[in-house]
């Protein structure tokens, strides 16, 4: 079976990217291969992780390119150059327009650090998600992998995993636990699920 070619979009430390690369190396991503890591910031440590693993990288700055259209056009060209079949958003903080996501139906997935529909949507990213969960006083939180469409965190849910909130948790300790116990487990599994579906569909074409 031809492997699904995966691009991972990053903006930060890249621990979810690392989980994906480690899963691939352990043979837990048999239907896919990571062929590109793309960031909106040249400072993203995730790029160092990709380089250490010998994976091609690309950086596109929305500001430098001057418009959302130019930004997305440059990204689309890069994706076509690498013959990418699916995109994994792993802490990617730039906006992708409806025009862009519509060109990738059920081919873009995102990891969000809460149990959607809780604590998601506009303005909920990174530590803010965990601050909101602690503020509300929920006893359980977790992570969600979902398809990406034009609604922020609004696409069909693919997988979720719950994580207990412990007394004395801070946003930082909670973020770490959600990463360790949920995100880094869910994202590779969800990526394999979607990569396998796409590889099978490709077979049937
Ligand atoms: C994670 O908390 C993830 O849930 C969110 O952004 C953060 C990315 O972290 N989408 P990393 O860059 O993968 O370490």
GROMACS .gro file of C-alpha atoms and ligand atoms in nm:
model
  219
    1UNK     CA    1   0.000   0.000   0.000
    2UNK     CA    2   0.138   0.345  -0.086
    3UNK     CA    3   0.194   0.543   0.233
    4UNK     CA    4  -0.005   0.860   0.298
    5UNK     CA    5   0.230   1.162   0.281
    6UNK     CA    6   0.186   1.374   0.595
    7UNK     CA    7   0.277   1.738   0.660
    8UNK     CA    8   0.288   1.852   1.024
    9UNK     CA    9   0.221   2.221   1.093
   10UNK     CA   10   0.386   2.359   1.408
   11UNK     CA   11   0.441   2.688   1.592
   12UNK     CA   12   0.595   2.592   1.926
   13UNK     CA   13   0.804   2.337   2.113
   14UNK     CA   14   0.699   2.044   1.895
   15UNK     CA   15   0.633   1.780   2.161
   16UNK     CA   16   0.334   1.656   1.959
   17UNK     CA   17   0.551   1.646   1.648
   18UNK     CA   18   0.804   1.448   1.849
   19UNK     CA   19   0.533   1.202   1.953
   20UNK     CA   20   0.438   1.156   1.586
   21UNK     CA   21   0.801   1.105   1.474
   22UNK     CA   22   0.865   0.862   1.760
   23UNK     CA   23   0.548   0.667   1.671
   24UNK     CA   24   0.659   0.647   1.307
   25UNK     CA   25   1.000   0.522   1.412
   26UNK     CA   26   0.839   0.258   1.637
   27UNK     CA   27   0.630   0.135   1.342
   28UNK     CA   28   0.305   0.272   1.492
   29UNK     CA   29   0.229   0.486   1.185
   30UNK     CA   30   0.246   0.215   0.916
   31UNK     CA   31   0.002   0.390   0.678
   32UNK     CA   32   0.180   0.724   0.673
   33UNK     CA   33   0.512   0.899   0.653
   34UNK     CA   34   0.596   1.252   0.770
   35UNK     CA   35   0.743   1.423   0.463
   36UNK     CA   36   0.734   1.791   0.571
   37UNK     CA   37   0.726   2.003   0.885
   38UNK     CA   38   0.595   2.355   0.822
   39UNK     CA   39   0.589   2.649   1.063
   40UNK     CA   40   0.477   3.011   1.066
   41UNK     CA   41   0.777   3.093   1.289
   42UNK     CA   42   1.146   3.031   1.226
   43UNK     CA   43   1.191   3.030   1.606
   44UNK     CA   44   0.973   2.722   1.661
   45UNK     CA   45   1.185   2.461   1.841
   46UNK     CA   46   0.972   2.202   1.658
   47UNK     CA   47   1.181   2.284   1.348
   48UNK     CA   48   1.496   2.174   1.532
   49UNK     CA   49   1.327   1.844   1.613
   50UNK     CA   50   1.238   1.793   1.245
   51UNK     CA   51   1.592   1.877   1.130
   52UNK     CA   52   1.738   1.632   1.384
   53UNK     CA   53   1.514   1.365   1.230
   54UNK     CA   54   1.613   1.459   0.874
   55UNK     CA   55   1.262   1.577   0.781
   56UNK     CA   56   1.238   1.870   0.534
   57UNK     CA   57   1.111   2.195   0.690
   58UNK     CA   58   0.954   2.515   0.559
   59UNK     CA   59   0.870   2.848   0.723
   60UNK     CA   60   0.608   3.093   0.597
   61UNK     CA   61   0.530   3.414   0.780
   62UNK     CA   62   0.184   3.562   0.727
   63UNK     CA   63   0.332   3.906   0.810
   64UNK     CA   64   0.623   3.877   0.566
   65UNK     CA   65   0.399   3.754   0.286
   66UNK     CA   66   0.164   4.045   0.341
   67UNK     CA   67  -0.178   3.882   0.310
   68UNK     CA   68  -0.368   3.568   0.411
   69UNK     CA   69  -0.409   3.481   0.043
   70UNK     CA   70  -0.034   3.505  -0.027
   71UNK     CA   71   0.040   3.310   0.293
   72UNK     CA   72  -0.197   3.026   0.202
   73UNK     CA   73  -0.090   3.022  -0.162
   74UNK     CA   74   0.275   2.978  -0.058
   75UNK     CA   75   0.177   2.697   0.180
   76UNK     CA   76  -0.036   2.524  -0.086
   77UNK     CA   77   0.255   2.538  -0.332
   78UNK     CA   78   0.490   2.388  -0.071
   79UNK     CA   79   0.241   2.108   0.003
   80UNK     CA   80   0.206   2.027  -0.368
   81UNK     CA   81   0.584   2.026  -0.411
   82UNK     CA   82   0.604   1.756  -0.141
   83UNK     CA   83   0.297   1.571  -0.278
   84UNK     CA   84   0.134   1.595   0.065
   85UNK     CA   85  -0.188   1.398   0.116
   86UNK     CA   86  -0.285   1.506   0.470
   87UNK     CA   87  -0.202   1.777   0.722
   88UNK     CA   88  -0.165   1.741   1.099
   89UNK     CA   89  -0.193   2.068   1.299
   90UNK     CA   90   0.023   2.021   1.610
   91UNK     CA   91   0.016   2.347   1.799
   92UNK     CA   92  -0.009   2.553   1.480
   93UNK     CA   93  -0.118   2.903   1.575
   94UNK     CA   94  -0.184   3.067   1.238
   95UNK     CA   95  -0.534   3.093   1.098
   96UNK     CA   96  -0.622   2.882   0.793
   97UNK     CA   97  -0.918   3.026   0.603
   98UNK     CA   98  -1.232   2.839   0.497
   99UNK     CA   99  -1.101   2.865   0.141
  100UNK     CA  100  -0.790   2.672   0.241
  101UNK     CA  101  -0.956   2.408   0.460
  102UNK     CA  102  -1.224   2.343   0.195
  103UNK     CA  103  -0.947   2.228  -0.041
  104UNK     CA  104  -0.852   1.960   0.214
  105UNK     CA  105  -1.184   1.800   0.318
  106UNK     CA  106  -1.130   1.538   0.592
  107UNK     CA  107  -0.756   1.566   0.529
  108UNK     CA  108  -0.660   1.811   0.802
  109UNK     CA  109  -0.663   1.704   1.170
  110UNK     CA  110  -0.590   1.909   1.483
  111UNK     CA  111  -0.507   1.828   1.844
  112UNK     CA  112  -0.684   2.044   2.099
  113UNK     CA  113  -0.598   2.024   2.473
  114UNK     CA  114  -0.954   1.989   2.609
  115UNK     CA  115  -1.259   1.765   2.570
  116UNK     CA  116  -1.436   1.956   2.290
  117UNK     CA  117  -1.696   2.118   2.306
  118UNK     CA  118  -1.557   2.240   2.639
  119UNK     CA  119  -1.298   2.518   2.642
  120UNK     CA  120  -1.252   2.549   2.267
  121UNK     CA  121  -1.307   2.796   1.984
  122UNK     CA  122  -1.175   3.145   1.934
  123UNK     CA  123  -0.907   3.247   2.187
  124UNK     CA  124  -0.877   2.902   2.348
  125UNK     CA  125  -0.521   2.781   2.282
  126UNK     CA  126  -0.215   2.669   2.480
  127UNK     CA  127  -0.220   2.751   2.852
  128UNK     CA  128  -0.543   2.954   2.821
  129UNK     CA  129  -0.736   2.629   2.775
  130UNK     CA  130  -0.605   2.489   3.104
  131UNK     CA  131  -0.653   2.820   3.287
  132UNK     CA  132  -1.020   2.813   3.180
  133UNK     CA  133  -1.065   2.450   3.293
  134UNK     CA  134  -0.915   2.527   3.637
  135UNK     CA  135  -1.114   2.849   3.659
  136UNK     CA  136  -1.439   2.665   3.590
  137UNK     CA  137  -1.352   2.391   3.839
  138UNK     CA  138  -1.404   2.087   3.616
  139UNK     CA  139  -1.274   1.760   3.765
  140UNK     CA  140  -1.189   1.598   3.432
  141UNK     CA  141  -1.037   1.746   3.118
  142UNK     CA  142  -0.835   1.587   2.837
  143UNK     CA  143  -0.754   1.620   2.468
  144UNK     CA  144  -0.941   1.592   2.141
  145UNK     CA  145  -0.833   1.519   1.784
  146UNK     CA  146  -1.080   1.650   1.528
  147UNK     CA  147  -1.106   1.720   1.156
  148UNK     CA  148  -1.044   2.083   1.071
  149UNK     CA  149  -1.309   2.284   0.888
  150UNK     CA  150  -1.393   2.654   0.872
  151UNK     CA  151  -1.520   2.664   1.232
  152UNK     CA  152  -1.239   2.700   1.493
  153UNK     CA  153  -1.223   2.358   1.667
  154UNK     CA  154  -1.556   2.278   1.499
  155UNK     CA  155  -1.485   1.976   1.280
  156UNK     CA  156  -1.598   1.616   1.339
  157UNK     CA  157  -1.432   1.461   1.646
  158UNK     CA  158  -1.201   1.166   1.570
  159UNK     CA  159  -1.070   1.073   1.918
  160UNK     CA  160  -1.072   1.194   2.279
  161UNK     CA  161  -0.895   1.094   2.601
  162UNK     CA  162  -0.985   1.209   2.955
  163UNK     CA  163  -0.734   1.327   3.217
  164UNK     CA  164  -0.810   1.387   3.587
  165UNK     CA  165  -0.753   1.732   3.733
  166UNK     CA  166  -0.566   1.698   4.065
  167UNK     CA  167  -0.579   1.920   4.375
  168UNK     CA  168  -0.313   2.188   4.352
  169UNK     CA  169  -0.290   2.170   3.973
  170UNK     CA  170  -0.160   2.481   3.804
  171UNK     CA  171  -0.215   2.551   3.433
  172UNK     CA  172   0.142   2.432   3.375
  173UNK     CA  173   0.114   2.103   3.565
  174UNK     CA  174  -0.222   2.035   3.402
  175UNK     CA  175  -0.088   2.113   3.051
  176UNK     CA  176   0.198   1.874   3.104
  177UNK     CA  177  -0.029   1.593   3.225
  178UNK     CA  178  -0.273   1.643   2.936
  179UNK     CA  179   0.020   1.626   2.693
  180UNK     CA  180   0.173   1.315   2.851
  181UNK     CA  181  -0.146   1.123   2.922
  182UNK     CA  182  -0.358   1.232   2.625
  183UNK     CA  183  -0.211   1.437   2.341
  184UNK     CA  184   0.103   1.235   2.276
  185UNK     CA  185  -0.103   0.913   2.277
  186UNK     CA  186  -0.405   1.035   2.078
  187UNK     CA  187  -0.237   1.223   1.796
  188UNK     CA  188  -0.027   0.935   1.656
  189UNK     CA  189  -0.325   0.700   1.679
  190UNK     CA  190  -0.557   0.947   1.504
  191UNK     CA  191  -0.294   1.021   1.238
  192UNK     CA  192  -0.265   0.648   1.162
  193UNK     CA  193  -0.645   0.613   1.145
  194UNK     CA  194  -0.681   0.892   0.888
  195UNK     CA  195  -0.365   0.797   0.697
  196UNK     CA  196  -0.497   0.442   0.666
  197UNK     CA  197  -0.838   0.561   0.539
  198UNK     CA  198  -0.670   0.784   0.279
  199UNK     CA  199  -0.429   0.512   0.169
  200UNK     CA  200  -0.719   0.271   0.120
  201UNK     CA  201  -0.919   0.534  -0.072
  202UNK     CA  202  -0.613   0.599  -0.286
  203UNK     CA  203  -0.596   0.226  -0.362
  204UNK     CA  204  -0.954   0.234  -0.484
  205UNK     CA  205  -0.900   0.539  -0.714
  206LIG     C1  206  -0.024   2.164   2.280
  206LIG     O1  207  -0.068   2.201   2.408
  206LIG     C2  208  -0.141   2.131   2.194
  206LIG     O2  209  -0.250   2.076   2.265
  206LIG     C3  210  -0.182   2.263   2.142
  206LIG     O3  211  -0.064   2.338   2.128
  206LIG     C4  212   0.037   2.282   2.208
  206LIG     C5  213   0.148   2.239   2.117
  206LIG     O4  214   0.253   2.196   2.190
  206LIG     N1  215  -0.250   2.247   2.016
  206LIG     P1  216   0.379   2.133   2.112
  206LIG     O5  217   0.433   2.241   2.019
  206LIG     O6  218   0.330   2.013   2.037
  206LIG     O7  219   0.474   2.098   2.222
   0.00000   0.00000   0.00000
